[in-house]
Coordinates of C-alpha atoms in Angstrom, one line a residue:
Chain A
M1 CA 0.0 0.0 0.0
S2 CA 2.8 2.4 0.9
G3 CA 4.1 1.9 -2.7
I4 CA 1.0 3.3 -4.2
G5 CA 0.8 6.0 -1.5
D6 CA 4.4 7.0 -2.3
Y7 CA 3.7 7.1 -6.0
L8 CA 0.6 9.2 -5.5
A9 CA 2.6 11.6 -3.3
S10 CA 5.2 11.9 -6.1
L11 CA 2.4 12.6 -8.6
V12 CA 1.1 15.4 -6.4
D13 CA 4.6 16.7 -6.0
Y14 CA 5.2 16.6 -9.8
L15 CA 1.9 18.5 -10.5
D16 CA 2.8 21.0 -7.8
V17 CA 6.1 21.9 -9.4
N18 CA 5.1 21.4 -13.0
G19 CA 1.4 22.5 -12.8
T20 CA 1.8 25.3 -15.3
L21 CA 3.7 23.1 -17.8
V22 CA 1.1 20.3 -17.6
W23 CA -1.8 22.8 -17.9
D24 CA -0.2 24.4 -21.0
A25 CA 0.5 21.0 -22.5
L26 CA -3.2 20.1 -22.0
Q27 CA -4.4 23.3 -23.6
Q28 CA -2.1 22.8 -26.5
H29 CA -3.3 19.2 -26.8
V30 CA -6.9 20.2 -27.0
V31 CA -6.2 22.9 -29.7
L32 CA -4.0 20.6 -31.7
A33 CA -6.5 17.8 -31.6
L34 CA -9.7 19.7 -32.2
V35 CA -8.8 22.4 -34.7
P36 CA -8.1 19.7 -37.3
V37 CA -11.5 18.1 -36.6
V38 CA -13.2 21.4 -37.3
I39 CA -11.2 22.1 -40.4
A40 CA -11.6 18.5 -41.7
L41 CA -15.4 18.6 -41.0
V42 CA -15.8 21.8 -43.0
L43 CA -13.8 20.4 -45.9
S44 CA -15.3 17.0 -45.9
L45 CA -18.9 18.2 -46.3
P46 CA -18.5 19.5 -49.8
I47 CA -16.1 16.8 -50.8
G48 CA -18.3 14.0 -49.5
Y49 CA -21.3 15.6 -51.1
L50 CA -19.5 15.7 -54.5
A51 CA -18.6 12.1 -54.1
V52 CA -22.3 11.2 -53.8
R53 CA -23.7 13.7 -56.2
Y54 CA -21.4 12.7 -59.0
G55 CA -21.2 8.9 -58.7
W56 CA -18.1 8.6 -60.9
L57 CA -16.1 10.7 -58.3
Y58 CA -17.0 8.3 -55.4
H59 CA -14.3 5.7 -55.8
P60 CA -11.5 8.0 -56.9
L61 CA -12.2 10.4 -53.9
L62 CA -12.5 7.6 -51.4
N63 CA -9.4 5.7 -52.6
L64 CA -7.5 9.0 -52.4
S65 CA -8.7 9.4 -48.8
S66 CA -7.6 5.9 -47.9
L67 CA -4.2 6.6 -49.5
L68 CA -3.8 9.7 -47.4
Y69 CA -4.7 7.9 -44.3
A70 CA -2.0 5.3 -45.0
I71 CA 0.9 7.8 -44.9
P72 CA 2.9 7.2 -41.6
S73 CA 2.2 10.1 -39.3
L74 CA 5.8 10.6 -38.3
A75 CA 6.9 10.9 -41.9
L76 CA 4.2 13.4 -42.6
F77 CA 5.2 15.5 -39.6
A78 CA 8.7 15.5 -40.9
V79 CA 7.9 16.2 -44.6
L80 CA 5.3 18.9 -44.1
P81 CA 7.8 21.7 -43.1
L82 CA 9.5 21.2 -46.5
L83 CA 6.2 21.3 -48.4
L84 CA 4.7 24.2 -46.4
G85 CA 7.8 26.2 -45.9
T86 CA 7.1 26.2 -42.1
R87 CA 9.7 25.9 -39.4
I88 CA 10.1 22.3 -38.1
L89 CA 8.7 23.2 -34.7
D90 CA 5.7 25.1 -36.0
P91 CA 2.5 23.7 -34.5
L92 CA 0.9 24.4 -38.0
N93 CA 2.6 21.2 -39.2
I94 CA 0.7 19.1 -36.7
V95 CA -2.5 20.9 -37.4
V96 CA -2.1 20.3 -41.2
A97 CA -1.1 16.7 -40.8
L98 CA -3.9 15.9 -38.5
S99 CA -6.4 17.7 -40.7
I100 CA -5.3 15.5 -43.6
Y101 CA -5.9 12.3 -41.5
T102 CA -9.2 13.5 -40.2
L103 CA -10.3 14.6 -43.6
A104 CA -9.5 11.2 -45.0
L105 CA -11.8 9.6 -42.3
L106 CA -14.6 12.2 -42.6
V107 CA -14.9 12.2 -46.4
R108 CA -15.9 8.6 -46.2
T109 CA -18.2 9.3 -43.3
V110 CA -20.0 12.1 -45.0
A111 CA -20.3 10.2 -48.3
D112 CA -21.6 7.1 -46.6
G113 CA -23.9 9.2 -44.4
L114 CA -25.5 10.9 -47.4
R115 CA -25.8 7.6 -49.2
S116 CA -27.6 6.1 -46.1
V117 CA -30.5 8.4 -46.8
D118 CA -33.4 6.5 -48.3
P119 CA -33.8 7.7 -51.9
T120 CA -37.6 7.7 -51.6
I121 CA -37.2 10.4 -49.0
T122 CA -34.9 12.6 -51.1
Q123 CA -37.2 12.1 -54.1
A124 CA -40.2 13.0 -52.0
A125 CA -38.3 16.2 -50.9
T126 CA -37.6 17.2 -54.4
A127 CA -41.2 16.4 -55.5
I128 CA -42.7 18.7 -52.9
G129 CA -40.5 21.6 -53.9
Y130 CA -37.0 21.4 -52.2
R131 CA -34.2 22.9 -54.3
R132 CA -30.9 21.0 -54.1
I133 CA -28.9 22.9 -51.5
R134 CA -31.9 23.4 -49.1
R135 CA -32.7 19.7 -49.5
L136 CA -29.1 18.9 -48.6
V137 CA -29.1 21.1 -45.5
S138 CA -32.5 20.4 -44.1
V139 CA -33.2 16.9 -45.2
E140 CA -30.2 14.9 -46.2
L141 CA -27.6 16.1 -43.6
P142 CA -30.0 15.8 -40.6
I143 CA -30.9 12.3 -41.6
A144 CA -27.2 11.5 -42.1
L145 CA -26.3 12.8 -38.6
P146 CA -26.1 9.4 -36.8
V147 CA -23.6 8.2 -39.4
L148 CA -21.7 11.5 -39.3
F149 CA -21.5 11.5 -35.5
A150 CA -20.2 7.9 -35.5
G151 CA -17.3 9.0 -37.9
L152 CA -16.8 12.2 -35.9
R153 CA -16.3 10.3 -32.7
V154 CA -13.7 8.0 -34.2
A155 CA -11.9 10.9 -35.8
T156 CA -11.9 13.0 -32.6
V157 CA -10.6 10.2 -30.3
S158 CA -8.0 9.1 -32.8
N159 CA -6.8 12.7 -33.1
I160 CA -6.5 13.1 -29.4
S161 CA -4.2 10.1 -29.3
L162 CA -2.3 11.1 -32.5
V163 CA -1.3 14.6 -31.2
S164 CA 1.1 12.9 -28.8
V165 CA 3.2 11.7 -31.8
G166 CA 3.9 15.3 -32.6
A167 CA 6.1 15.4 -29.5
L168 CA 8.7 13.5 -31.4
V169 CA 9.1 16.5 -33.7
G170 CA 8.9 18.9 -30.8
V171 CA 5.2 19.9 -30.7
G172 CA 2.9 17.5 -29.1
G173 CA 0.7 18.7 -26.3
L174 CA 0.6 16.0 -23.6
G175 CA 3.1 14.0 -25.7
Q176 CA 5.8 16.3 -24.4
L177 CA 5.3 14.7 -21.0
F178 CA 6.0 11.3 -22.6
T179 CA 9.3 12.4 -24.2
R180 CA 10.3 14.1 -21.0
G181 CA 9.6 11.0 -19.0
F182 CA 11.6 8.8 -21.3
Q183 CA 14.5 11.3 -21.3
L184 CA 14.5 11.4 -17.5
F185 CA 13.8 7.6 -17.0
Y186 CA 11.0 8.9 -14.8
S187 CA 7.5 7.4 -15.1
V188 CA 5.4 10.1 -13.3
P189 CA 5.1 12.6 -16.3
I190 CA 4.2 9.6 -18.5
V191 CA 1.4 8.5 -16.2
V192 CA 0.2 12.1 -15.9
G193 CA 0.2 12.5 -19.7
L194 CA -1.5 9.1 -20.2
V195 CA -4.3 9.8 -17.7
L196 CA -5.0 13.2 -19.0
S197 CA -4.9 12.1 -22.6
I198 CA -7.4 9.3 -22.0
A199 CA -9.6 11.6 -19.8
L200 CA -9.6 14.1 -22.7
A201 CA -10.6 11.5 -25.2
L202 CA -13.4 10.2 -23.0
L203 CA -14.7 13.7 -22.3
A204 CA -14.7 14.7 -26.0
D205 CA -16.5 11.4 -26.8
L206 CA -19.0 12.1 -24.1
L207 CA -19.7 15.6 -25.4
L208 CA -20.2 14.3 -28.9
V209 CA -22.6 11.7 -27.6
L210 CA -24.6 14.4 -25.8
A211 CA -24.6 16.6 -28.9
Q212 CA -25.8 13.7 -31.0
R213 CA -28.6 13.0 -28.5
A214 CA -29.7 16.6 -28.6
L215 CA -29.6 16.8 -32.3
T216 CA -31.2 13.5 -33.3
P217 CA -34.2 13.0 -30.9
W218 CA -36.0 11.0 -33.6
T219 CA -33.5 8.1 -33.4
R220 CA -34.6 7.4 -29.9
A221 CA -38.3 7.7 -30.5
G222 CA -39.8 4.4 -29.4
V223 CA -42.1 2.4 -31.7
S224 CA -45.1 2.8 -29.4
T225 CA -48.3 2.9 -31.3
R226 CA -48.0 0.2 -33.9
Chain B
M1 CA -57.1 20.7 -66.0
I2 CA -54.0 18.8 -66.9
E3 CA -53.4 18.2 -70.6
F4 CA -50.9 15.8 -72.2
D5 CA -50.3 16.8 -75.8
Q6 CA -48.5 14.3 -77.9
V7 CA -46.1 13.6 -75.0
V8 CA -43.2 11.2 -75.6
K9 CA -40.7 9.9 -73.2
T10 CA -37.8 7.8 -74.5
F11 CA -35.1 6.9 -72.1
P12 CA -31.4 7.0 -73.0
D13 CA -31.3 3.2 -73.4
G14 CA -33.9 3.5 -76.2
T15 CA -37.0 2.2 -74.4
T16 CA -40.1 4.2 -75.0
A17 CA -41.9 4.7 -71.8
V18 CA -44.7 7.0 -73.0
D19 CA -45.7 7.0 -76.7
H20 CA -47.4 10.1 -78.1
L21 CA -49.8 10.4 -75.2
D22 CA -52.9 12.6 -75.5
L23 CA -54.7 12.8 -72.2
T24 CA -56.8 15.3 -70.4
L25 CA -57.4 15.2 -66.7
P26 CA -60.5 17.3 -66.0
D27 CA -60.8 19.8 -63.1
G28 CA -62.0 18.5 -59.8
K29 CA -62.0 14.9 -60.8
I30 CA -59.9 11.9 -59.9
T31 CA -58.3 10.4 -63.0
V32 CA -56.7 7.1 -62.3
M33 CA -53.9 5.9 -64.5
V34 CA -53.7 2.1 -64.4
G35 CA -51.9 -0.6 -66.3
P36 CA -49.3 -3.4 -66.0
S37 CA -45.8 -2.5 -64.9
G38 CA -43.7 -0.8 -67.6
C39 CA -46.8 0.8 -69.2
G40 CA -45.6 4.3 -68.5
K41 CA -48.2 5.3 -66.0
T42 CA -45.7 6.4 -63.3
T43 CA -43.5 8.1 -65.8
S44 CA -46.5 10.0 -67.1
L45 CA -47.4 11.0 -63.5
R46 CA -43.9 12.1 -62.7
M47 CA -43.7 14.2 -65.9
I48 CA -46.5 16.4 -64.5
N49 CA -44.3 17.8 -61.8
R50 CA -41.2 17.6 -63.8
M51 CA -39.5 14.9 -61.8
I52 CA -39.0 13.5 -65.3
D53 CA -38.8 15.7 -68.4
P54 CA -40.5 14.5 -71.6
T55 CA -38.5 14.0 -74.8
G56 CA -41.3 15.4 -76.8
G57 CA -44.7 17.1 -76.6
T58 CA -46.2 19.5 -74.1
I59 CA -47.9 19.2 -70.7
R60 CA -50.1 22.0 -69.6
I61 CA -51.8 22.8 -66.3
D62 CA -54.7 25.1 -66.7
G63 CA -53.4 26.1 -70.1
D64 CA -49.9 26.9 -68.9
D65 CA -46.9 24.9 -70.3
I66 CA -45.3 23.4 -67.1
T67 CA -41.8 24.2 -68.5
S68 CA -42.6 27.9 -68.2
K69 CA -42.2 27.7 -64.4
D70 CA -39.2 27.0 -62.2
P71 CA -39.5 23.3 -61.2
A72 CA -39.3 23.9 -57.5
E73 CA -42.0 26.6 -57.7
L74 CA -44.2 24.3 -59.8
R75 CA -43.8 21.4 -57.4
R76 CA -44.8 23.5 -54.4
G77 CA -48.1 24.1 -56.1
I78 CA -48.8 20.4 -56.7
G79 CA -49.6 18.0 -53.9
Y80 CA -47.6 14.8 -54.0
V81 CA -48.3 11.5 -52.2
I82 CA -46.2 8.3 -52.7
Q83 CA -46.2 4.7 -51.6
Q84 CA -44.7 4.3 -48.1
A85 CA -45.5 8.0 -47.6
G86 CA -41.9 9.2 -48.0
L87 CA -42.1 11.1 -44.7
F88 CA -39.1 12.9 -43.2
P89 CA -37.9 10.6 -40.3
H90 CA -36.2 13.5 -38.5
R91 CA -39.3 15.7 -38.3
T92 CA -42.3 15.5 -36.1
I93 CA -45.7 14.7 -37.7
V94 CA -46.9 18.2 -37.5
D95 CA -43.7 19.6 -39.1
N96 CA -43.8 16.9 -41.8
I97 CA -47.3 18.1 -42.7
A98 CA -46.3 21.8 -42.6
T99 CA -43.2 21.2 -44.9
V100 CA -44.6 22.9 -48.0
P101 CA -46.0 25.9 -46.2
F102 CA -42.6 26.3 -44.5
L103 CA -40.9 26.2 -48.0
L104 CA -43.4 28.8 -49.2
G105 CA -42.4 31.0 -46.2
T106 CA -45.6 30.8 -44.3
D107 CA -45.4 31.9 -40.7
R108 CA -44.3 28.8 -38.6
K109 CA -47.1 29.1 -36.0
Q110 CA -49.7 29.5 -38.7
A111 CA -48.4 26.6 -40.7
R112 CA -48.5 24.3 -37.7
A113 CA -52.0 25.4 -36.8
K114 CA -53.1 24.5 -40.3
A115 CA -51.2 21.2 -40.0
L116 CA -53.1 20.3 -36.8
E117 CA -56.4 21.0 -38.6
L118 CA -55.4 18.8 -41.5
M119 CA -54.5 15.9 -39.1
E120 CA -58.1 15.8 -37.9
R121 CA -59.3 16.2 -41.4
V122 CA -57.5 13.0 -42.5
G123 CA -58.5 11.1 -39.5
L124 CA -55.4 11.4 -37.3
S125 CA -55.6 12.2 -33.6
T126 CA -53.7 15.5 -32.9
S127 CA -52.0 13.7 -30.0
F128 CA -49.7 12.3 -32.7
A129 CA -48.5 15.8 -33.6
K130 CA -45.2 15.7 -31.7
R131 CA -44.4 12.1 -32.6
Y132 CA -42.0 11.0 -35.3
P133 CA -43.0 8.9 -38.4
V134 CA -41.4 5.7 -37.0
Q135 CA -43.9 5.8 -34.2
L136 CA -46.9 5.5 -36.5
S137 CA -48.4 2.5 -38.3
G138 CA -48.2 2.3 -42.1
G139 CA -51.8 3.4 -42.5
Q140 CA -51.3 6.4 -40.2
Q141 CA -48.1 7.4 -42.0
Q142 CA -50.1 7.3 -45.3
R143 CA -52.6 9.7 -43.8
V144 CA -49.8 12.0 -42.8
G145 CA -48.6 11.7 -46.4
V146 CA -52.0 12.9 -47.7
A147 CA -52.1 15.7 -45.1
R148 CA -48.7 16.9 -46.2
A149 CA -49.8 17.0 -49.8
L150 CA -52.8 19.0 -48.9
A151 CA -51.0 21.5 -46.5
A152 CA -50.5 24.3 -49.0
D153 CA -54.0 23.7 -50.5
P154 CA -52.8 22.9 -54.0
P155 CA -55.4 22.7 -56.8
V156 CA -53.6 19.6 -58.3
M157 CA -52.5 16.5 -56.5
L158 CA -50.4 13.6 -57.8
M159 CA -50.7 10.2 -56.0
D160 CA -48.4 7.4 -56.9
E161 CA -49.7 4.1 -55.6
P162 CA -50.5 5.8 -52.3
F163 CA -52.4 2.9 -50.7
S164 CA -50.4 0.0 -52.1
A165 CA -48.1 -0.6 -49.1
V166 CA -50.8 -1.1 -46.5
D167 CA -52.9 -4.2 -45.7
P168 CA -56.3 -4.7 -47.5
V169 CA -58.5 -3.7 -44.5
V170 CA -56.6 -0.5 -43.9
R171 CA -56.5 0.2 -47.7
D172 CA -60.3 0.0 -47.9
Q173 CA -60.5 2.5 -45.0
L174 CA -58.0 4.9 -46.6
Q175 CA -59.7 4.7 -49.9
A176 CA -63.1 5.5 -48.4
E177 CA -61.7 8.4 -46.3
F178 CA -59.9 9.7 -49.3
L179 CA -63.1 9.7 -51.4
R180 CA -65.0 11.5 -48.7
L181 CA -62.2 14.1 -48.4
Q182 CA -62.2 14.6 -52.2
Q183 CA -66.0 15.2 -52.1
D184 CA -65.3 18.3 -50.0
L185 CA -62.1 19.4 -51.6
G186 CA -62.7 18.8 -55.3
K187 CA -59.0 18.6 -56.2
T188 CA -57.8 17.8 -59.7
I189 CA -56.1 14.4 -59.0
A190 CA -53.9 12.2 -61.0
F191 CA -53.7 8.8 -59.3
V192 CA -51.5 5.9 -60.4
T193 CA -52.2 2.3 -59.4
H194 CA -51.5 -1.1 -60.8
D195 CA -54.7 -2.4 -59.2
I196 CA -57.7 -2.3 -61.5
D197 CA -60.2 -2.7 -58.5
E198 CA -58.7 0.3 -56.9
A199 CA -58.9 2.2 -60.2
I200 CA -62.6 1.4 -60.5
K201 CA -63.4 2.3 -56.9
I202 CA -61.5 5.5 -56.8
G203 CA -61.6 6.9 -60.4
D204 CA -64.1 9.4 -61.9
L205 CA -62.1 8.5 -65.0
V206 CA -59.9 5.6 -65.6
A207 CA -57.1 5.7 -68.1
V208 CA -55.8 2.2 -69.0
F209 CA -52.2 2.1 -70.2
A210 CA -50.8 -0.7 -72.3
E211 CA -47.2 -1.8 -72.6
G212 CA -45.0 0.6 -74.4
G213 CA -46.7 3.7 -73.0
R214 CA -49.8 3.6 -75.2
L215 CA -53.1 4.8 -73.8
A216 CA -55.6 2.0 -74.5
Q217 CA -58.7 3.6 -73.2
I218 CA -59.9 6.4 -71.0
A219 CA -63.5 6.3 -69.7
P220 CA -65.6 6.4 -66.6
P221 CA -65.3 3.1 -64.7
E222 CA -68.8 1.8 -65.6
T223 CA -68.1 2.4 -69.3
L224 CA -64.7 0.7 -69.0
L225 CA -66.4 -2.4 -67.6
A226 CA -69.3 -2.4 -70.0
E227 CA -67.6 -1.4 -73.2
P228 CA -63.9 -2.2 -73.1
A229 CA -62.2 -0.6 -76.2
D230 CA -60.2 -3.7 -77.1
D231 CA -59.1 -7.1 -75.9
F232 CA -56.3 -5.7 -73.9
V233 CA -58.6 -3.6 -71.8
A234 CA -61.2 -6.4 -71.5
G235 CA -58.4 -8.7 -70.3
F236 CA -57.0 -6.1 -67.9
V237 CA -60.3 -5.2 -66.3
G238 CA -60.9 -8.9 -65.7
H239 CA -63.4 -11.6 -66.3
D240 CA -65.9 -10.7 -63.6
R241 CA -66.3 -7.2 -65.0
G242 CA -70.0 -7.9 -65.6
F243 CA -70.6 -8.5 -61.9
R244 CA -68.3 -5.6 -60.9
G245 CA -70.2 -3.4 -63.2
L246 CA -73.3 -3.8 -61.0
S247 CA -71.5 -1.5 -58.5
F248 CA -72.5 1.5 -60.6
T249 CA -76.3 0.9 -60.5
Q250 CA -78.1 2.0 -57.4
A251 CA -80.2 -0.6 -55.7
S252 CA -83.1 1.9 -55.5
A253 CA -83.8 0.9 -59.2
L254 CA -84.7 -2.6 -58.1
P255 CA -88.4 -3.5 -57.8
V256 CA -89.2 -4.7 -54.3
E257 CA -91.9 -6.9 -52.9
P258 CA -93.7 -6.0 -49.7
V259 CA -92.0 -7.1 -46.4
D260 CA -94.9 -9.2 -45.4
R261 CA -94.8 -11.3 -48.5
A262 CA -94.2 -15.0 -47.7
V263 CA -91.2 -16.6 -49.3
D264 CA -91.1 -20.4 -49.5
G265 CA -93.5 -20.5 -46.6
A266 CA -91.3 -18.2 -44.4
T267 CA -92.1 -14.7 -43.4
L268 CA -89.9 -11.9 -42.2
S269 CA -90.3 -11.2 -38.5
R270 CA -89.5 -7.7 -37.3
D271 CA -89.0 -6.0 -34.0
D272 CA -91.4 -3.3 -32.7
A273 CA -89.4 -0.6 -34.6
G274 CA -89.7 -2.6 -37.8
R275 CA -86.1 -3.8 -38.0
P276 CA -85.7 -7.3 -39.5
L277 CA -84.9 -10.1 -37.0
G278 CA -84.9 -13.2 -39.3
W279 CA -87.2 -15.4 -41.3
T280 CA -89.7 -17.6 -39.5
R281 CA -91.8 -20.5 -40.6
G282 CA -95.4 -21.3 -39.4
D283 CA -94.4 -22.2 -35.8
G284 CA -93.3 -18.6 -35.2
E285 CA -89.8 -19.5 -34.1
T286 CA -86.9 -17.8 -35.8
L287 CA -85.4 -20.3 -38.1
I288 CA -83.3 -18.6 -40.7
D289 CA -81.0 -15.7 -40.3
H290 CA -81.8 -13.0 -42.9
D291 CA -78.0 -12.5 -43.3
G292 CA -77.5 -8.9 -44.0
T293 CA -79.5 -6.1 -45.6
F294 CA -79.1 -3.4 -48.2
G295 CA -80.3 0.2 -48.4
P296 CA -81.5 2.1 -51.4
D297 CA -78.1 3.9 -51.6
N298 CA -76.2 0.7 -52.0
S299 CA -75.5 -0.7 -55.4
V300 CA -77.2 -3.6 -57.2
R301 CA -74.0 -5.5 -56.6
A302 CA -74.5 -5.2 -52.9
A303 CA -78.1 -6.2 -53.1
L304 CA -77.3 -9.2 -55.2
D305 CA -74.6 -10.2 -52.8
V306 CA -77.0 -10.1 -49.9
A307 CA -79.5 -12.2 -52.0
I308 CA -76.9 -14.8 -52.8
R309 CA -75.8 -15.1 -49.2
S310 CA -79.3 -15.5 -47.9
P311 CA -80.4 -19.1 -47.6
L312 CA -83.8 -18.2 -49.0
G313 CA -82.3 -16.2 -51.9
V314 CA -84.0 -13.0 -50.7
A315 CA -82.4 -9.7 -49.8
V316 CA -84.0 -7.5 -47.2
R317 CA -84.1 -3.8 -48.0
V318 CA -84.0 -1.3 -45.1
D319 CA -84.6 2.4 -44.9
E320 CA -82.3 4.9 -43.3
H321 CA -83.6 3.9 -39.8
G322 CA -82.9 0.3 -40.4
R323 CA -86.6 -0.6 -40.8
A324 CA -87.3 -3.3 -43.3
D325 CA -89.3 -1.8 -46.2
G326 CA -89.1 -4.5 -48.9
V327 CA -87.6 -7.7 -50.0
V328 CA -86.0 -8.6 -53.3
R329 CA -85.5 -12.2 -54.6
H330 CA -82.4 -12.9 -56.7
E331 CA -84.7 -14.0 -59.6
T332 CA -86.1 -10.5 -59.5
I333 CA -82.6 -9.0 -59.8
A334 CA -81.8 -11.4 -62.7
T335 CA -85.0 -10.4 -64.5
F336 CA -84.3 -6.7 -63.9
L337 CA -80.8 -7.1 -65.4
R338 CA -82.1 -9.0 -68.4
E339 CA -84.8 -6.5 -69.2
R340 CA -82.4 -3.6 -68.8
H341 CA -79.9 -5.3 -71.1
Q342 CA -82.6 -5.9 -73.7
A343 CA -83.7 -2.3 -73.5
G344 CA -80.1 -1.4 -74.1
G345 CA -80.1 1.0 -71.2
G346 CA -77.4 1.3 -68.5
S347 CA -74.3 -0.7 -68.3
A348 CA -73.1 -4.2 -67.6

């Protein structure tokens, strides 16, 4: 018991001394993980829509997405400064790299979500007077929300874990605690980083689930009067 | 009035779905387009609201070429009901019904109030207003579909097999309610079905389509049954068209015998109010169920059906209060039909 007690005591000591550092790392982690999700979501909507609207684009676009996702993350972090002309330690590299991965995931999600909408419903919408864009915004996207949220949850959680890899090229939110721990042969910062990273992922996932529940009440409507 | 003028639809693969169609759907009437699959009836319907564009010819609504309007504008002015209702799963019932008014920019509160009114009109409890489509039965969803089509009070309605996906009992109900509704509303309705019985029941006019998008005949249902234009129509309307044709003659035309007339030694006993109880023989005990009655507003078909079911071969006629006011033997009905046929009057 005293072993665990001692360890907890050293955790508290560590946070006491390095509180600001941990807090900054956590904030950076949140920004680095979530900004790419927002960017990718905004980009994936039109791309996913095009893939569905023009059937011949579906396979090329989705294959390209899979290809992007297959690039090793560390290699991408290292190559991006060359392509973007950024400094090697620029957080922008991480944001761009993670945006690419998230985009690769979300394009498929958006395309599959839109394809999940029953064509009789989209046809009925057109037949009663919806124009294309309004139909997309007020009929197809809302009906695709359950599929979109499923993809968004995977992308968000995987981003929160991927940010740490950025520490190997100097910018990595909580990942810095891992590199520091390895350098010092000291496990406390690693445990702190791990716990916070997992807590962050769980929290983000929980928020997404709550948002989905609020936005898709019809999916929980019981079949009560049949 | 909806007019098809030499309308042709050829699909890119070369098949002709609709072949030089001339067809007029009169104002305030239900025109049913019926035919086997691949006859172009649905294609014709969907050309009216420009879901499909014809490759030749013109379609006019009240004299205006439909291509002179923006498609979305045109569609908002045409009610549309499809099989399976095509409701929006993410919207409540009341918002589904109010969809077109919302699109037209009607005030939300006003549109919802109108939607609630329509729910009652189509036989739905307003307690369903806040529910989602998945919580309703097929028949209820179809009623919502009809209400949604009526919400903006369009003069024209298109109905594409609207009652095909529900079970026969519910279908009968929906058809009867729909006809009642139409009596009040007097919409100009194009109605597609593959079911000739439905066509005959629903239609003021029935347009029979043959394969290849050819219009084989358009006529009121009784004419269609009595005088099919060709073998295709005769075959399509079916072999019992003679019997079904009796639906169009009111039973009030049948000669009746007095209620106290003995039939095969049996007399009709009645309660104090005059309602029939059953047939009795000399001993006064009720022996034989009279098995149904008909009223003067029923058809000859209904009267004949009652007579056939009756063990004595006699149908009891009742007035609006349920009092027996006459009996008809099936021989009498047969004689009536034979004489009418010889006189060349009426149909069937």
